[in-house]
XYZ file of C-alpha atoms in Angstrom:
713
model
C -166.533 69.421 62.816
C -170.297 68.735 62.542
C -170.206 64.995 62.764
C -168.298 62.789 65.202
C -165.726 60.637 63.389
C -163.195 58.031 64.492
C -160.134 56.324 63.087
C -160.726 53.132 61.193
C -159.195 50.058 62.827
C -157.730 47.659 60.239
C -158.849 44.683 62.348
C -162.489 45.813 62.261
C -164.603 45.324 59.157
C -166.716 47.967 57.451
C -169.725 47.003 59.507
C -171.611 49.958 61.009
C -170.126 51.261 64.243
C -171.469 53.069 67.254
C -169.884 55.181 70.037
C -170.472 57.610 72.874
C -170.056 61.328 72.359
C -168.608 63.797 74.922
C -171.964 64.017 76.754
C -172.230 60.260 77.140
C -175.037 59.838 74.575
C -175.275 57.171 71.898
C -174.167 58.636 68.554
C -173.707 56.988 65.156
C -170.305 57.035 63.537
C -169.893 58.081 59.888
C -167.022 56.203 58.342
C -165.051 57.986 55.642
C -161.518 59.112 55.024
C -159.010 59.073 57.880
C -159.780 62.154 60.007
C -158.041 63.281 63.199
C -159.022 61.155 66.177
C -161.623 62.682 68.422
C -160.708 61.961 72.083
C -164.383 61.485 72.898
C -164.706 58.557 70.487
C -163.494 54.990 70.663
C -162.956 51.952 68.480
C -165.469 49.178 68.915
C -163.703 45.948 69.926
C -164.035 42.982 67.637
C -166.148 40.922 69.984
C -168.892 43.613 69.975
C -169.402 43.338 66.200
C -172.546 41.310 65.442
C -172.025 37.944 63.746
C -168.258 38.459 63.465
C -167.005 36.057 66.152
C -169.048 32.853 65.884
C -166.464 30.867 67.876
C -166.481 33.370 70.743
C -168.129 32.078 73.933
C -169.949 34.742 75.895
C -169.036 34.841 79.596
C -172.087 35.529 81.752
C -170.576 37.644 84.549
C -173.478 37.692 86.992
C -175.189 34.333 86.243
C -178.358 36.180 85.226
C -178.605 34.601 81.792
C -177.764 35.939 78.381
C -180.963 37.896 77.906
C -180.259 41.514 77.068
C -176.518 41.030 77.350
C -175.592 40.677 73.670
C -175.390 43.292 70.921
C -178.555 43.578 68.914
C -178.668 41.441 65.805
C -178.615 43.600 62.669
C -180.151 42.621 59.368
C -177.240 42.541 56.890
C -179.577 43.740 54.136
C -180.069 47.057 55.876
C -177.975 49.672 54.110
C -177.832 52.135 56.982
C -174.461 52.854 58.508
C -176.013 53.311 61.943
C -175.772 50.314 64.282
C -177.066 50.987 67.794
C -175.451 49.249 70.748
C -177.712 47.814 73.392
C -177.257 50.184 76.337
C -178.195 47.648 79.059
C -175.430 45.398 77.764
C -172.767 47.996 78.482
C -174.259 49.025 81.824
C -174.762 45.521 83.229
C -171.508 44.122 81.918
C -169.479 46.976 83.352
C -171.299 46.897 86.685
C -170.519 43.235 87.210
C -166.894 44.034 87.994
C -166.333 44.521 91.690
C -164.328 47.144 93.545
C -161.208 44.977 93.821
C -160.903 44.793 90.034
C -161.631 48.480 89.558
C -158.992 49.622 92.055
C -156.031 47.509 91.001
C -153.143 48.024 93.488
C -150.547 47.981 90.737
C -152.193 50.757 88.685
C -150.196 53.971 88.295
C -151.685 56.915 90.145
C -150.707 59.166 87.264
C -152.121 57.040 84.433
C -154.981 58.558 82.492
C -158.515 57.492 83.343
C -158.919 55.788 79.984
C -155.722 53.733 80.324
C -156.468 52.770 83.902
C -159.996 51.687 83.109
C -158.767 49.774 80.072
C -156.488 47.687 82.294
C -159.229 47.167 84.888
C -161.780 45.893 82.387
C -159.123 44.143 80.360
C -157.908 42.227 83.398
C -161.294 40.512 83.654
C -162.226 40.248 80.018
C -163.809 37.037 78.781
C -160.458 35.587 77.781
C -159.385 35.795 81.443
C -155.893 36.957 80.413
C -154.376 38.149 83.664
C -156.646 37.147 86.522
C -157.054 33.557 85.400
C -153.280 33.066 85.602
C -153.349 34.578 89.062
C -155.975 32.023 90.100
C -153.799 29.189 88.848
C -150.767 30.514 90.694
C -152.215 31.047 94.191
C -152.846 28.153 96.563
C -156.053 29.033 98.427
C -155.271 26.744 101.366
C -151.652 27.380 102.223
C -150.480 30.140 99.917
C -147.275 28.152 99.316
C -145.609 26.540 96.321
C -147.264 28.878 93.849
C -145.806 29.522 90.470
C -144.546 33.066 89.905
C -146.503 35.282 87.595
C -145.886 38.714 86.191
C -148.744 41.095 86.813
C -147.658 43.548 84.137
C -147.485 40.907 81.421
C -150.811 39.425 82.461
C -152.545 42.771 82.240
C -151.152 43.385 78.780
C -152.554 40.087 77.580
C -156.106 41.108 78.442
C -158.627 42.299 75.875
C -159.437 46.020 76.139
C -163.136 46.818 76.140
C -163.357 50.353 77.492
C -164.693 53.351 75.561
C -162.634 56.480 75.550
C -165.185 58.669 77.340
C -164.705 61.918 79.263
C -163.561 61.543 82.856
C -166.771 62.930 84.354
C -168.864 60.444 82.344
C -166.598 57.575 83.345
C -166.732 58.537 87.014
C -170.545 58.695 86.996
C -170.854 55.334 85.303
C -168.174 53.813 87.517
C -169.927 54.926 90.700
C -173.222 53.419 89.504
C -171.526 50.254 88.351
C -169.593 49.743 91.575
C -172.798 49.932 93.600
C -174.284 47.247 91.377
C -171.053 45.255 91.702
C -171.379 45.107 95.485
C -174.863 43.605 95.116
C -173.700 41.093 92.516
C -170.624 40.083 94.514
C -172.776 39.365 97.574
C -174.772 36.877 95.507
C -172.012 34.942 93.805
C -168.310 34.859 94.602
C -166.544 35.066 91.275
C -163.145 33.281 91.391
C -161.630 36.171 89.431
C -162.684 38.520 92.223
C -161.029 36.256 94.782
C -157.784 36.222 92.811
C -157.786 39.973 92.343
C -158.530 40.444 96.036
C -155.615 38.156 96.929
C -153.321 40.150 94.670
C -154.466 43.379 96.265
C -153.988 42.134 99.825
C -150.506 40.728 99.250
C -149.205 43.732 97.318
C -147.176 46.055 99.544
C -148.441 49.546 100.166
C -144.956 50.765 99.272
C -145.708 49.962 95.629
C -147.613 53.205 95.137
C -145.903 55.876 93.112
C -144.579 58.682 95.287
C -145.704 62.259 94.717
C -144.249 63.924 91.683
C -143.043 60.696 90.098
C -144.482 58.928 87.060
C -142.686 55.645 87.616
C -144.944 52.638 88.122
C -143.566 50.252 90.756
C -145.036 46.753 90.543
C -144.314 44.086 93.144
C -145.692 40.600 92.740
C -147.243 38.780 95.690
C -144.679 36.895 97.742
C -144.130 33.340 96.533
C -143.193 31.122 99.455
C -140.336 28.674 98.870
C -141.086 25.000 98.511
C -140.251 22.605 101.326
C -138.723 20.341 98.687
C -135.703 22.654 98.733
C -134.826 21.270 102.185
C -133.330 17.844 102.800
C -135.545 14.947 103.804
C -135.058 13.420 107.253
C -133.614 10.042 106.253
C -131.811 9.286 109.515
C -133.024 6.481 111.693
C -133.490 6.768 115.437
C -129.999 6.518 116.796
C -130.958 6.229 120.434
C -129.613 3.583 122.765
C -130.966 0.070 122.486
C -133.482 -0.817 125.164
C -131.293 -3.512 126.736
C -128.323 -1.138 126.922
C -130.460 1.582 128.473
C -131.864 -0.784 131.087
C -128.358 -1.934 131.965
C -127.281 1.703 132.446
C -130.287 2.329 134.706
C -129.315 -0.628 136.875
C -125.714 0.628 137.129
C -126.978 4.072 138.105
C -129.091 2.703 140.967
C -126.222 0.486 142.177
C -123.772 3.408 142.119
C -126.049 5.598 144.217
C -126.750 2.719 146.606
C -123.007 2.189 147.099
C -122.796 5.767 148.401
C -125.736 5.245 150.705
C -128.242 7.108 148.537
C -131.595 5.439 148.005
C -133.072 6.297 144.574
C -135.012 4.529 141.852
C -135.180 5.115 138.088
C -138.848 5.755 137.291
C -138.599 6.793 133.636
C -136.110 6.794 130.749
C -136.340 9.212 127.807
C -134.169 8.736 124.737
C -133.772 11.755 122.467
C -131.739 12.615 119.382
C -128.488 13.098 121.293
C -129.278 12.675 124.992
C -130.775 9.958 127.182
C -132.358 11.210 130.394
C -132.873 9.031 133.461
C -135.504 10.277 135.886
C -134.636 9.427 139.489
C -137.034 9.433 142.396
C -135.019 9.849 145.616
C -135.982 7.803 148.645
C -137.455 9.257 151.830
C -135.072 11.614 153.627
C -132.577 11.819 150.732
C -131.430 15.344 149.930
C -131.207 16.424 146.320
C -127.790 17.965 146.958
C -126.333 14.549 147.798
C -127.180 13.242 144.332
C -125.906 16.425 142.648
C -122.564 16.177 144.442
C -122.080 12.641 143.098
C -122.092 13.760 139.433
C -118.456 12.837 138.769
C -118.824 9.430 140.404
C -121.931 8.670 138.353
C -120.128 9.667 135.136
C -117.249 7.359 136.066
C -119.580 4.457 136.758
C -121.490 4.834 133.478
C -118.391 5.683 131.380
C -120.210 8.778 130.129
C -118.457 11.454 128.075
C -120.270 14.221 129.880
C -123.034 14.286 132.446
C -125.521 16.952 133.444
C -127.904 16.799 136.379
C -131.178 18.736 136.394
C -132.462 18.830 139.915
C -135.400 18.824 139.989
C -137.037 18.475 136.577
C -139.536 21.343 136.138
C -143.054 20.057 136.732
C -141.960 16.665 138.050
C -140.961 15.294 141.431
C -137.855 13.705 139.949
C -134.185 14.413 139.292
C -132.930 14.233 135.725
C -129.552 12.726 134.858
C -128.640 13.411 131.222
C -126.084 11.185 129.499
C -124.959 11.590 125.854
C -125.859 8.873 123.376
C -123.061 6.942 121.735
C -124.718 7.615 118.369
C -126.356 10.957 117.675
C -129.427 11.365 115.486
C -129.285 14.276 113.045
C -132.110 16.794 113.514
C -133.147 18.331 110.192
C -135.284 21.414 109.701
C -137.818 20.158 107.171
C -139.858 17.841 109.465
C -140.058 20.613 112.062
C -141.455 23.058 109.498
C -143.900 20.423 108.229
C -145.321 19.955 111.718
C -148.867 21.226 112.233
C -147.765 23.321 115.207
C -145.613 25.499 112.983
C -148.155 25.745 110.172
C -151.000 26.717 112.507
C -149.013 29.256 114.529
C -150.622 32.688 114.168
C -147.521 34.715 114.994
C -145.447 35.626 111.939
C -142.283 35.519 114.065
C -142.644 31.861 115.013
C -139.343 30.129 114.236
C -137.975 26.599 114.614
C -135.039 25.838 116.913
C -134.745 22.045 117.055
C -135.955 19.143 119.213
C -135.935 18.615 122.959
C -134.799 15.480 124.783
C -138.037 13.519 124.148
C -137.773 14.483 120.467
C -140.629 16.997 120.307
C -140.157 20.050 118.046
C -139.135 23.257 119.809
C -140.398 26.593 118.502
C -140.048 30.112 119.780
C -142.255 33.140 119.215
C -140.053 36.220 118.981
C -142.991 38.528 119.679
C -143.261 37.071 123.194
C -139.555 36.949 124.001
C -139.315 39.862 122.851
C -135.515 39.844 122.212
C -133.054 36.946 122.063
C -129.408 36.599 123.076
C -127.385 33.744 121.522
C -123.887 32.968 122.805
C -121.416 30.130 122.535
C -117.893 29.188 121.588
C -116.672 28.932 118.004
C -118.142 25.926 116.222
C -120.846 25.333 118.806
C -123.709 26.060 116.395
C -124.582 29.772 116.652
C -124.526 30.513 112.932
C -126.511 27.367 112.123
C -129.109 28.429 114.678
C -129.382 31.881 113.064
C -129.802 30.238 109.650
C -132.589 28.047 111.044
C -134.366 31.127 112.377
C -134.048 33.069 109.120
C -135.084 30.134 106.913
C -138.105 29.585 109.166
C -139.137 33.203 108.645
C -138.934 32.822 104.859
C -141.422 29.949 105.113
C -143.673 31.735 107.614
C -143.983 35.438 106.737
C -144.219 37.604 103.639
C -142.183 40.812 103.189
C -145.299 42.864 103.930
C -145.504 41.206 107.353
C -141.861 40.979 108.460
C -138.837 43.034 107.437
C -135.227 42.099 108.216
C -132.074 44.058 109.010
C -129.017 41.787 109.012
C -125.712 42.919 110.532
C -122.760 40.666 109.713
C -119.340 42.059 110.708
C -117.795 38.714 109.666
C -119.009 39.484 106.101
C -119.316 35.832 104.995
C -122.048 34.453 107.267
C -125.190 36.354 106.229
C -124.204 37.872 102.887
C -125.954 34.980 101.117
C -129.290 36.570 102.100
C -128.706 39.634 99.920
C -131.501 39.991 97.388
C -134.400 38.497 99.351
C -137.517 40.694 99.489
C -137.643 40.769 103.302
C -134.514 42.920 103.624
C -134.949 46.630 104.299
C -131.412 47.183 103.028
C -128.485 45.027 101.899
C -126.641 43.114 104.616
C -124.589 45.535 106.729
C -120.957 44.441 107.109
C -119.161 47.607 108.255
C -119.170 48.006 112.078
C -119.469 51.788 111.951
C -122.360 51.612 109.511
C -123.949 48.936 111.689
C -123.882 51.337 114.627
C -125.639 53.913 112.480
C -128.206 51.298 111.462
C -129.105 50.774 115.106
C -129.489 54.527 115.506
C -131.898 54.524 112.570
C -133.902 51.781 114.290
C -134.223 54.001 117.366
C -135.563 56.836 115.181
C -137.995 54.438 113.508
C -139.168 53.235 116.919
C -139.912 56.805 118.039
C -141.725 57.523 114.765
C -143.943 54.487 115.221
C -144.869 55.508 118.742
C -145.876 58.942 117.449
C -148.232 57.327 114.941
C -149.584 55.048 117.676
C -150.366 58.102 119.784
C -152.197 59.799 116.911
C -154.520 56.795 116.560
C -154.632 56.100 120.306
C -153.126 52.620 119.950
C -150.848 50.915 122.447
C -148.916 48.564 120.192
C -148.387 47.560 116.583
C -151.118 44.929 116.665
C -153.753 47.482 117.664
C -152.407 49.965 115.108
C -152.583 47.517 112.205
C -156.092 46.551 113.261
C -157.094 50.226 113.329
C -155.752 50.988 109.842
C -157.077 47.782 108.272
C -160.266 49.523 107.112
C -158.681 52.914 106.504
C -157.869 53.442 102.806
C -155.308 56.102 103.714
C -153.623 54.068 106.456
C -150.676 51.733 105.935
C -149.980 48.658 108.006
C -146.598 48.498 109.682
C -144.478 45.371 109.230
C -142.614 43.762 112.080
C -138.872 44.465 111.990
C -136.321 41.856 113.088
C -132.720 43.007 113.567
C -130.141 40.192 113.588
C -126.574 40.924 114.742
C -124.288 37.965 114.125
C -121.260 39.153 116.155
C -121.755 41.777 118.836
C -118.107 41.814 119.961
C -116.902 43.560 116.768
C -119.492 46.301 117.182
C -118.621 46.820 120.841
C -114.949 47.204 119.929
C -115.645 49.773 117.184
C -118.299 52.014 118.743
C -119.129 50.698 122.222
C -121.040 53.713 123.522
C -123.206 54.212 120.418
C -123.966 50.506 120.059
C -124.775 49.922 123.715
C -127.010 52.992 123.962
C -128.960 52.025 120.842
C -129.357 48.373 121.900
C -130.475 49.347 125.397
C -133.072 51.790 124.056
C -134.391 49.230 121.586
C -134.569 46.412 124.106
C -136.356 48.659 126.598
C -139.014 50.154 124.328
C -139.115 48.529 120.893
C -141.338 45.527 121.681
C -144.638 47.385 121.375
C -143.370 49.114 118.213
C -142.864 45.733 116.532
C -139.044 45.847 116.491
C -137.198 42.799 117.840
C -133.508 41.959 118.198
C -131.471 38.765 117.950
C -127.906 39.273 119.152
C -125.223 36.584 118.815
C -121.664 36.573 120.127
C -118.923 34.014 120.719
C -117.277 35.970 123.540
C -119.860 36.317 126.308
C -117.670 38.461 128.561
C -119.029 41.333 130.623
C -117.436 43.937 128.348
C -119.446 42.554 125.403
C -122.685 41.546 127.116
C -122.920 44.391 129.574
C -125.262 44.415 132.510
C -127.654 46.844 130.805
C -127.889 44.703 127.678
C -128.346 41.439 129.570
C -130.975 42.857 131.910
C -133.148 43.923 128.966
C -132.850 40.652 126.995
C -134.614 38.048 129.143
C -134.602 35.211 126.568
C -131.278 33.463 125.939
C -129.814 30.506 124.076
C -126.511 29.131 125.334
C -124.364 26.798 123.268
C -121.251 25.068 124.550
C -118.864 27.421 126.375
C -115.488 26.834 127.958
C -116.174 27.737 131.580
C -118.915 28.042 134.134
C -118.234 31.782 134.343
C -119.241 32.197 130.701
C -122.323 30.082 131.314
C -123.346 32.330 134.196
C -122.777 35.403 132.033
C -125.301 34.050 129.523
C -127.826 32.157 131.631
C -127.137 33.443 135.153
C -126.532 29.783 135.982
C -124.139 26.984 135.139
C -124.693 24.126 132.729
C -123.573 25.440 129.349
C -120.002 24.351 130.059
C -121.225 20.715 130.051
C -122.877 20.842 126.643
C -121.563 18.659 123.832
C -121.341 21.231 121.027
C -122.575 20.731 117.452
C -125.996 22.229 118.120
C -126.437 21.092 121.723
C -128.060 24.085 123.432
C -129.813 25.340 126.534
C -132.853 27.394 125.572
C -134.083 29.712 128.331
C -137.209 31.630 127.259
C -138.654 34.438 129.310
C -141.660 32.327 130.257
C -139.564 29.516 131.795
C -137.816 29.400 135.140
C -135.165 26.956 133.941
C -133.470 26.365 130.593
C -134.577 23.545 128.304
C -131.978 21.328 126.665
C -132.422 20.995 122.893
C -130.622 19.677 119.864
C -130.577 22.451 117.267
C -131.846 21.813 113.760
C -129.113 21.399 111.165
C -129.378 23.521 108.011
C -126.523 22.919 105.601
C -125.009 25.624 103.423
C -126.387 23.870 100.344
C -129.920 23.992 101.759
C -129.598 27.687 102.577
C -128.366 28.461 99.066
C -131.198 26.469 97.470
C -133.875 28.210 99.518
C -132.410 31.675 98.927
C -132.075 30.982 95.209
C -135.692 29.839 95.075
C -136.871 32.979 96.855
C -134.824 35.224 94.565
C -136.076 33.567 91.382
C -139.740 33.957 92.309
C -139.552 37.300 94.125
C -137.779 40.610 93.741
C -135.890 42.603 96.357
C -137.841 45.527 97.769
C -135.103 47.818 99.033
C -136.027 51.402 99.777
C -133.164 53.334 98.164
C -133.361 56.438 100.332
C -133.933 54.428 103.497
C -130.955 52.197 102.723
C -128.839 55.296 102.133
C -129.890 56.824 105.435
C -129.203 53.562 107.257
C -125.897 52.271 105.961
C -124.164 54.997 103.969
C -123.643 57.537 106.731
C -121.087 57.270 109.481
C -121.650 58.931 112.822
C -119.103 61.649 112.050
C -120.815 62.494 108.755
C -124.205 62.744 110.438
C -122.867 65.103 113.061
C -121.284 67.179 110.292
C -118.554 69.695 110.710
C -118.287 72.352 113.390
C -121.075 74.925 113.667
C -118.501 77.627 112.886
C -118.163 76.301 109.338
C -119.307 78.658 106.570
C -122.619 78.091 104.856
C -122.529 75.745 101.863
C -122.642 77.610 98.563
C -125.210 75.154 97.176
C -127.689 75.819 99.977
C -129.967 78.088 97.953
C -129.714 75.832 94.899
C -130.872 72.939 97.056
C -133.932 74.852 98.290
C -134.895 75.874 94.766
C -134.512 72.273 93.626
C -136.767 71.069 96.435
C -139.361 73.734 95.579
C -139.354 72.509 91.994
C -139.792 68.845 92.937
C -142.048 69.305 95.958
C -140.086 67.341 98.570
C -136.570 67.067 99.988
C -134.208 64.100 100.087
C -130.492 63.400 100.214
C -130.634 61.124 97.163
C -132.215 63.940 95.133
C -129.358 66.299 96.021
C -126.767 63.707 95.062
C -128.378 63.021 91.704
C -129.296 66.556 90.599
C -126.413 68.562 92.076
C -123.806 65.826 91.399
C -122.342 65.886 94.903
C -121.274 63.163 97.303
C -123.272 61.813 100.187
C -121.392 63.602 103.027
C -121.937 67.036 101.480
C -125.585 66.316 100.642
C -126.157 65.107 104.199
C -124.619 68.289 105.639
C -126.818 70.441 103.382
C -129.930 68.601 104.563
C -128.871 68.968 108.206
C -128.264 72.693 107.692
C -131.653 73.167 106.040
C -133.290 71.317 108.923
C -131.557 73.566 111.473
C -132.819 76.632 109.603
C -136.347 75.246 109.655
C -136.679 75.009 105.872
C -137.137 71.219 105.634
C -138.729 68.779 108.027
C -136.984 66.042 110.023
C -136.228 62.547 108.757
C -139.472 60.545 108.709
C -138.581 56.928 107.982
C -139.122 55.898 104.371
C -141.086 59.045 103.494
C -139.440 62.064 101.825
C -138.696 65.050 104.021
C -141.397 67.715 104.012
C -140.600 71.120 102.546
C -141.500 73.814 105.093
C -141.092 76.837 102.781
C -143.200 77.983 99.834
C -142.266 79.953 96.749
C -143.601 83.170 98.307
C -141.844 82.699 101.636
C -138.628 81.690 99.866
C -138.669 84.921 97.853
C -138.960 86.884 101.089
C -136.171 84.859 102.696
C -133.865 85.455 99.738
C -134.550 89.200 99.807
C -133.841 89.327 103.529
C -130.635 87.343 103.096
C -129.430 89.796 100.437
C -130.140 92.732 102.744
C -128.242 91.046 105.563
C -125.262 90.364 103.292
C -125.245 93.990 102.119
C -125.345 95.205 105.718
C -122.473 92.945 106.716
C -120.403 94.094 103.732
C -121.062 97.750 104.622
C -120.025 97.203 108.230
C -116.868 95.378 107.182
C -115.937 98.152 104.728
C -116.615 100.829 107.321
């Protein structure tokens, strides 16, 4: 074909057109009958036609004025079919897009260069189709309460303005344009660039298409739930009236004086559920004398329960804690609205409740680094776990914190299924939960190997090192929550204890943290090894002082009131702190979870979830080594050679076999050295090539022939 031709677009008039040829030069287009489309040509968009869009407002991308940025005006009386396009217009307009818009994180790696560039330029076209909606949906100050938006739909709404040029021409022009974009972006911060950059930062690195797959995985940025989903704190201060409190202080001093103990009340603190009297003992009065009079003081004040803290940490006083006749409800919303929670830099900062003076109590799980929660039935353990999990949903995105929830009781944590923070659905089977802990140990070892390769000591240093590495991926923190440890210890005590001990000893630097809850704090459940490696504890009401000592190594929990009354003993404190736990109702939990589900999508890793929860310990160990080789072994290798990687899910889908058999085949291939070991969420590496596999097959046939000959002989 001597002349370059293109297909006529019905939306474009018969005005003269212009296009690039395969060498990137300006060439006129000769319009005629409908010829075959030349891939080196393109259709001129409507807004580039002179005098065809009078209502169209030109968007000056770099604030340099409109000079030289419009198509040349053409005299309509000219009969020539050749209309040249102003070259500086294309160059400058294309170069004004910055790197963040050119490298969209949700682009498919396998899309053609023309399609990918179309979406990039289209996303920032003058009509602002996709990026403008992103700007409206992201709160620049807090990042919360944003309206959900669909990236795919927004991109489709944009106006395409990219010529269909050869890849080498596009790459040359893109490289020049991106250099110019860096200069332009340093002068003026375009709001579209900020929105696109926010989208790119919040999009998980797991959204990239894996090798050999054409599927485009798109995850929207995490939309934080609104605080309006939680109940307002409408309760009034239910503390004791001042006259009543003063009368109780006078009775307390008189009671001690009747036993020959000189002491004076120097301060009174009224909290949500407890009133604390601070006593200053007289000269020569032993603290033990006041402690031994606890029952007599309770009788004198007609108190339901009494606890003595001698001395109060940081004060030269003895604290006598008496329950209020009316208890003030502590709700979660005001604690999350507090500036302390909003300004906390740690993504594992969670809300617990309020202390005796009424100040909010928070805990940073990264400093604990693991937490043990124990208490009798109905004392508030499950509500405390809900407070922690709801706090995380308001504090961290799925790219920052991942959750593994183990709920042998089935009904407590199953409501959290479907949130984007979960690595896998809530684990309810005790045997599968034991295997989940074993996976966490493997993940911990894998992380330490990557730390060693980059010479980093912990996850914070690693994420800082890979922040500027385009090939590196940040690691999220992983929080494992076990709602009832006793069921796991009854099912697989050795496996569970070994995994928990290894995690509590080493997992802190790897960014893996545990929260373990149990209602039976006996020594066969909370063993010495487990307790020694979990320094931070929360004790709710228990039945005996022995149980309190099992949890806290000291008494006091047996005197708690229940219904959220707790003793919080962090690693950094010498003595436990008494708190009233925040109340989160089931209706609040359901509203928050529903809001998160509606605005976000679950990000389960299918193969990782299968490895974690679908394999029992017996299946992973496989059958005896004397078992004959699986007849599908060679078929599996040939399948992996065809695809390029190995995975259990691939065997199940393509060979139509169950998980136990596929797992045994993978284990057998790993023992033979044909596939690599399990590497977290990544597919297993294939250690054989087509050439080496041909040699292996030939050798196997020779060995089989030799064995048959020997048997016949």
